[in-house]
């Protein structure tokens, strides 16, 4: 399973990269807006930090405009994946970009029918939003399971990227369902490290180590 960071913040990305377990980054217009730079500028900086797929979103609404915006974004760096919203114009843009060899990530996917359409169009990645479905009382994990079944039935190559993950339980659930990628807000990545028994165990190990050190010092005197 690949781990992406769901962030446009350079400090978070640097810290994630230093851990050695991050394979890529997803951004969206809301995340980019928080950083105060243009999309192109921020994406270029992110590409300098990590060698992996970096999703950058188009913000236009017609297929023709999305295609030209997508081509522009793809020229920023070879690792850029063009993020396109799930809508008829977006899907036409995905099909056209796929013919040009431009990789796309179909975002704002909330149903299996939408994911099926994205795969048919030749999307490189589809992004179902788990947390936002849970928020409205719909089973987000169930969507991931349905998409995995459908893609498996037909051998679609489109990778399933579980997005809108709110905690480590979400990550474990989508991993059990076989999602190819989990995109993690930095806070979620941090929570995945924690366990009280790890903290307690480490404290005890260090205490025992220090005690045996002082004992051996005493013996050697
Ligand atoms: O980038 C898409 C997605 O991960 C957004 O998550 O938390 O805004 O629902 P959230």
mmCIF file of C-alpha atoms and ligand atoms in Angstrom:
data_model
loop_
_atom_site.group_PDB
_atom_site.id
_atom_site.type_symbol
_atom_site.label_atom_id
_atom_site.label_comp_id
_atom_site.label_asym_id
_atom_site.label_seq_id
_atom_site.Cartn_x
_atom_site.Cartn_y
_atom_site.Cartn_z
ATOM 1 C CA UNK A 1 0.000 0.000 0.000
ATOM 2 C CA UNK A 2 1.305 3.440 -0.895
ATOM 3 C CA UNK A 3 1.106 6.295 1.608
ATOM 4 C CA UNK A 4 0.603 9.788 0.227
ATOM 5 C CA UNK A 5 0.487 12.959 2.313
ATOM 6 C CA UNK A 6 -2.717 14.969 1.876
ATOM 7 C CA UNK A 7 -1.038 18.328 2.282
ATOM 8 C CA UNK A 8 0.447 21.283 0.436
ATOM 9 C CA UNK A 9 2.474 22.393 3.447
ATOM 10 C CA UNK A 10 6.217 22.164 2.788
ATOM 11 C CA UNK A 11 7.180 21.654 6.442
ATOM 12 C CA UNK A 12 4.746 18.741 6.832
ATOM 13 C CA UNK A 13 5.949 17.224 3.570
ATOM 14 C CA UNK A 14 9.621 17.567 4.638
ATOM 15 C CA UNK A 15 8.834 15.861 7.960
ATOM 16 C CA UNK A 16 6.905 13.094 6.197
ATOM 17 C CA UNK A 17 9.683 12.527 3.670
ATOM 18 C CA UNK A 18 12.249 12.287 6.488
ATOM 19 C CA UNK A 19 10.323 9.285 7.843
ATOM 20 C CA UNK A 20 11.051 7.386 4.626
ATOM 21 C CA UNK A 21 7.514 5.990 4.247
ATOM 22 C CA UNK A 22 5.818 8.577 2.023
ATOM 23 C CA UNK A 23 5.318 7.735 -1.650
ATOM 24 C CA UNK A 24 3.594 10.861 -2.950
ATOM 25 C CA UNK A 25 1.429 13.884 -2.198
ATOM 26 C CA UNK A 26 -2.143 14.936 -2.929
ATOM 27 C CA UNK A 27 -3.168 18.572 -2.950
ATOM 28 C CA UNK A 28 -6.467 20.283 -3.617
ATOM 29 C CA UNK A 29 -7.377 23.951 -4.168
ATOM 30 C CA UNK A 30 -8.294 24.371 -0.466
ATOM 31 C CA UNK A 31 -4.918 23.008 0.717
ATOM 32 C CA UNK A 32 -2.967 25.118 -1.814
ATOM 33 C CA UNK A 33 -4.917 28.273 -0.858
ATOM 34 C CA UNK A 34 -3.752 27.903 2.783
ATOM 35 C CA UNK A 35 -0.100 28.194 1.703
ATOM 36 C CA UNK A 36 -0.375 31.566 -0.027
ATOM 37 C CA UNK A 37 1.423 30.773 -3.300
ATOM 38 C CA UNK A 38 0.171 30.012 -6.818
ATOM 39 C CA UNK A 39 -0.611 26.383 -7.654
ATOM 40 C CA UNK A 40 2.295 26.157 -10.104
ATOM 41 C CA UNK A 41 4.778 27.605 -7.624
ATOM 42 C CA UNK A 42 3.654 25.413 -4.713
ATOM 43 C CA UNK A 43 3.547 22.241 -6.833
ATOM 44 C CA UNK A 44 7.074 22.944 -8.134
ATOM 45 C CA UNK A 45 8.343 23.278 -4.546
ATOM 46 C CA UNK A 46 6.619 20.029 -3.525
ATOM 47 C CA UNK A 47 8.128 18.212 -6.515
ATOM 48 C CA UNK A 48 11.578 19.342 -5.320
ATOM 49 C CA UNK A 49 10.955 17.665 -1.948
ATOM 50 C CA UNK A 50 9.695 14.250 -2.973
ATOM 51 C CA UNK A 51 10.155 11.885 -5.895
ATOM 52 C CA UNK A 52 6.641 10.427 -6.242
ATOM 53 C CA UNK A 53 3.222 11.176 -7.692
ATOM 54 C CA UNK A 54 2.034 14.699 -6.851
ATOM 55 C CA UNK A 55 -1.623 15.468 -7.566
ATOM 56 C CA UNK A 56 -2.393 19.027 -8.704
ATOM 57 C CA UNK A 57 -5.997 20.018 -9.356
ATOM 58 C CA UNK A 58 -7.505 21.846 -12.311
ATOM 59 C CA UNK A 59 -10.014 24.564 -11.452
ATOM 60 C CA UNK A 60 -11.679 25.139 -14.809
ATOM 61 C CA UNK A 61 -15.071 23.660 -15.641
ATOM 62 C CA UNK A 62 -15.171 22.824 -19.365
ATOM 63 C CA UNK A 63 -13.417 19.810 -20.885
ATOM 64 C CA UNK A 64 -11.386 21.939 -23.293
ATOM 65 C CA UNK A 65 -10.175 24.248 -20.520
ATOM 66 C CA UNK A 66 -9.413 21.323 -18.203
ATOM 67 C CA UNK A 67 -7.338 19.679 -20.925
ATOM 68 C CA UNK A 68 -5.234 22.787 -21.517
ATOM 69 C CA UNK A 69 -4.922 23.464 -17.764
ATOM 70 C CA UNK A 70 -4.027 19.797 -17.218
ATOM 71 C CA UNK A 71 -1.343 19.909 -19.904
ATOM 72 C CA UNK A 72 0.111 23.030 -18.279
ATOM 73 C CA UNK A 73 0.191 21.390 -14.831
ATOM 74 C CA UNK A 74 1.741 18.207 -16.263
ATOM 75 C CA UNK A 75 4.563 20.295 -17.762
ATOM 76 C CA UNK A 76 5.599 21.530 -14.281
ATOM 77 C CA UNK A 77 7.233 18.185 -13.487
ATOM 78 C CA UNK A 78 7.154 14.594 -14.730
ATOM 79 C CA UNK A 79 5.618 13.443 -11.410
ATOM 80 C CA UNK A 80 2.540 15.660 -11.614
ATOM 81 C CA UNK A 81 -0.786 13.812 -11.764
ATOM 82 C CA UNK A 82 -3.626 16.050 -12.950
ATOM 83 C CA UNK A 83 -6.550 16.042 -10.549
ATOM 84 C CA UNK A 84 -9.893 16.414 -12.313
ATOM 85 C CA UNK A 85 -13.350 16.652 -10.692
ATOM 86 C CA UNK A 86 -15.884 13.860 -11.217
ATOM 87 C CA UNK A 87 -18.364 15.382 -13.692
ATOM 88 C CA UNK A 88 -19.120 14.807 -17.400
ATOM 89 C CA UNK A 89 -16.773 17.584 -18.585
ATOM 90 C CA UNK A 90 -14.080 16.261 -16.260
ATOM 91 C CA UNK A 91 -14.426 12.722 -17.569
ATOM 92 C CA UNK A 92 -14.163 13.919 -21.186
ATOM 93 C CA UNK A 93 -10.982 15.752 -20.163
ATOM 94 C CA UNK A 94 -9.617 12.607 -18.453
ATOM 95 C CA UNK A 95 -10.195 10.525 -21.609
ATOM 96 C CA UNK A 96 -8.509 13.141 -23.762
ATOM 97 C CA UNK A 97 -5.551 13.602 -21.381
ATOM 98 C CA UNK A 98 -5.138 9.801 -21.157
ATOM 99 C CA UNK A 99 -4.745 9.682 -24.954
ATOM 100 C CA UNK A 100 -1.931 12.227 -24.648
ATOM 101 C CA UNK A 101 -0.274 10.120 -21.926
ATOM 102 C CA UNK A 102 -1.120 12.596 -19.143
ATOM 103 C CA UNK A 103 -1.928 10.813 -15.866
ATOM 104 C CA UNK A 104 -5.089 11.893 -14.050
ATOM 105 C CA UNK A 105 -6.662 11.545 -10.611
ATOM 106 C CA UNK A 106 -10.477 11.713 -10.662
ATOM 107 C CA UNK A 107 -11.460 13.409 -7.440
ATOM 108 C CA UNK A 108 -14.697 13.995 -5.511
ATOM 109 C CA UNK A 109 -15.777 10.396 -6.111
ATOM 110 C CA UNK A 110 -18.711 9.440 -3.868
ATOM 111 C CA UNK A 111 -20.237 6.405 -5.626
ATOM 112 C CA UNK A 112 -19.227 3.151 -7.280
ATOM 113 C CA UNK A 113 -20.933 4.294 -10.490
ATOM 114 C CA UNK A 114 -18.649 7.347 -10.586
ATOM 115 C CA UNK A 115 -15.591 5.164 -9.970
ATOM 116 C CA UNK A 116 -16.611 2.846 -12.813
ATOM 117 C CA UNK A 117 -16.883 5.821 -15.173
ATOM 118 C CA UNK A 118 -13.450 7.115 -14.070
ATOM 119 C CA UNK A 119 -11.849 3.731 -14.823
ATOM 120 C CA UNK A 120 -13.581 3.524 -18.220
ATOM 121 C CA UNK A 121 -12.172 6.965 -19.084
ATOM 122 C CA UNK A 122 -8.639 5.749 -18.334
ATOM 123 C CA UNK A 123 -7.996 7.561 -15.054
ATOM 124 C CA UNK A 124 -4.646 6.690 -13.455
ATOM 125 C CA UNK A 125 -6.128 7.204 -9.974
ATOM 126 C CA UNK A 126 -9.651 7.554 -8.573
ATOM 127 C CA UNK A 127 -10.192 9.260 -5.212
ATOM 128 C CA UNK A 128 -13.226 8.118 -3.206
ATOM 129 C CA UNK A 129 -13.811 10.326 -0.145
ATOM 130 C CA UNK A 130 -14.348 8.075 2.873
ATOM 131 C CA UNK A 131 -14.709 10.636 5.680
ATOM 132 C CA UNK A 132 -17.099 12.957 3.886
ATOM 133 C CA UNK A 133 -19.434 10.002 3.217
ATOM 134 C CA UNK A 134 -19.263 8.925 6.868
ATOM 135 C CA UNK A 135 -20.104 12.542 7.799
ATOM 136 C CA UNK A 136 -23.475 12.260 6.028
ATOM 137 C CA UNK A 137 -24.235 8.810 7.454
ATOM 138 C CA UNK A 138 -23.150 6.787 4.401
ATOM 139 C CA UNK A 139 -20.613 3.966 4.810
ATOM 140 C CA UNK A 140 -17.387 5.310 3.248
ATOM 141 C CA UNK A 141 -15.550 2.020 3.708
ATOM 142 C CA UNK A 142 -18.360 0.206 1.857
ATOM 143 C CA UNK A 143 -17.640 2.394 -1.163
ATOM 144 C CA UNK A 144 -13.960 1.383 -1.171
ATOM 145 C CA UNK A 145 -14.976 -2.295 -0.934
ATOM 146 C CA UNK A 146 -17.436 -1.958 -3.839
ATOM 147 C CA UNK A 147 -14.886 -0.228 -6.055
ATOM 148 C CA UNK A 148 -12.228 -2.872 -5.309
ATOM 149 C CA UNK A 149 -14.706 -5.608 -6.257
ATOM 150 C CA UNK A 150 -15.767 -3.905 -9.487
ATOM 151 C CA UNK A 151 -12.209 -3.049 -10.582
ATOM 152 C CA UNK A 152 -11.107 -6.615 -9.725
ATOM 153 C CA UNK A 153 -13.947 -8.091 -11.809
ATOM 154 C CA UNK A 154 -12.718 -6.352 -14.941
ATOM 155 C CA UNK A 155 -9.013 -5.892 -14.311
ATOM 156 C CA UNK A 156 -9.162 -2.088 -14.432
ATOM 157 C CA UNK A 157 -5.699 -0.589 -13.915
ATOM 158 C CA UNK A 158 -6.985 2.591 -12.210
ATOM 159 C CA UNK A 159 -5.533 2.835 -8.688
ATOM 160 C CA UNK A 160 -7.936 3.387 -5.811
ATOM 161 C CA UNK A 161 -6.774 6.203 -3.558
ATOM 162 C CA UNK A 162 -8.724 6.377 -0.311
ATOM 163 C CA UNK A 163 -9.129 10.092 0.474
ATOM 164 C CA UNK A 164 -10.748 12.108 3.243
ATOM 165 C CA UNK A 165 -9.332 9.778 5.912
ATOM 166 C CA UNK A 166 -9.919 11.067 9.432
ATOM 167 C CA UNK A 167 -7.975 8.665 11.642
ATOM 168 C CA UNK A 168 -5.811 5.557 11.829
ATOM 169 C CA UNK A 169 -8.884 3.297 11.960
ATOM 170 C CA UNK A 170 -9.923 4.589 8.546
ATOM 171 C CA UNK A 171 -6.442 3.763 7.229
ATOM 172 C CA UNK A 172 -6.586 0.211 8.594
ATOM 173 C CA UNK A 173 -10.083 -0.329 7.206
ATOM 174 C CA UNK A 174 -9.184 0.818 3.696
ATOM 175 C CA UNK A 175 -5.962 -1.225 3.837
ATOM 176 C CA UNK A 176 -8.039 -4.319 4.697
ATOM 177 C CA UNK A 177 -10.284 -3.511 1.734
ATOM 178 C CA UNK A 178 -7.183 -3.443 -0.521
ATOM 179 C CA UNK A 179 -7.063 0.254 -1.498
ATOM 180 C CA UNK A 180 -3.850 0.847 -3.452
ATOM 181 C CA UNK A 181 -3.123 4.214 -1.843
ATOM 182 C CA UNK A 182 -4.124 6.011 1.359
ATOM 183 C CA UNK A 183 -3.677 9.759 1.395
ATOM 184 C CA UNK A 184 -3.033 10.930 4.934
ATOM 185 C CA UNK A 185 -3.338 14.351 6.516
ATOM 186 C CA UNK A 186 -0.121 14.835 8.536
ATOM 187 C CA UNK A 187 -2.100 14.591 11.813
ATOM 188 C CA UNK A 188 -3.474 11.174 10.835
ATOM 189 C CA UNK A 189 0.028 9.941 10.002
ATOM 190 C CA UNK A 190 1.155 11.059 13.475
ATOM 191 C CA UNK A 191 -1.676 9.204 15.215
ATOM 192 C CA UNK A 192 -0.694 5.991 13.417
ATOM 193 C CA UNK A 193 2.570 5.903 15.383
ATOM 194 C CA UNK A 194 1.014 6.051 18.822
ATOM 195 C CA UNK A 195 0.305 3.241 21.266
ATOM 196 C CA UNK A 196 0.408 3.572 25.076
ATOM 197 C CA UNK A 197 2.105 0.157 25.424
ATOM 198 C CA UNK A 198 4.911 1.306 23.102
ATOM 199 C CA UNK A 199 5.500 4.391 25.288
ATOM 200 C CA UNK A 200 5.334 2.335 28.482
ATOM 201 C CA UNK A 201 7.615 -0.377 27.080
ATOM 202 C CA UNK A 202 10.210 2.117 25.868
ATOM 203 C CA UNK A 203 10.223 3.914 29.202
ATOM 204 C CA UNK A 204 10.832 0.592 30.999
ATOM 205 C CA UNK A 205 13.593 -0.496 28.568
ATOM 206 C CA UNK A 206 15.445 2.812 29.041
ATOM 207 C CA UNK A 207 15.005 2.673 32.832
ATOM 208 C CA UNK A 208 16.415 -0.885 32.967
ATOM 209 C CA UNK A 209 19.271 0.058 30.639
ATOM 210 C CA UNK A 210 20.252 3.056 32.770
ATOM 211 C CA UNK A 211 20.019 1.035 35.982
ATOM 212 C CA UNK A 212 22.313 -1.709 34.595
ATOM 213 C CA UNK A 213 24.748 1.016 33.431
ATOM 214 C CA UNK A 214 25.000 2.534 36.926
ATOM 215 C CA UNK A 215 25.350 -0.981 38.391
ATOM 216 C CA UNK A 216 28.248 -1.861 36.075
ATOM 217 C CA UNK A 217 29.920 1.474 36.879
ATOM 218 C CA UNK A 218 29.665 0.629 40.572
ATOM 219 C CA UNK A 219 31.143 -2.860 40.038
ATOM 220 C CA UNK A 220 34.079 -1.491 38.020
ATOM 221 C CA UNK A 221 35.059 1.007 40.791
HETATM 222 O O1 LIG B 1 -7.838 15.927 -0.851
HETATM 223 C C1 LIG B 1 -9.063 15.298 -0.799
HETATM 224 C C2 LIG B 1 -9.500 14.825 0.572
HETATM 225 O O2 LIG B 1 -8.546 13.995 1.165
HETATM 226 C C3 LIG B 1 -10.077 15.883 1.454
HETATM 227 O O3 LIG B 1 -10.325 15.426 2.755
HETATM 228 O O4 LIG B 1 -10.782 15.946 5.112
HETATM 229 O O5 LIG B 1 -11.298 17.665 3.358
HETATM 230 O O6 LIG B 1 -12.690 15.601 3.577
HETATM 231 P P1 LIG B 1 -11.328 16.215 3.763
#
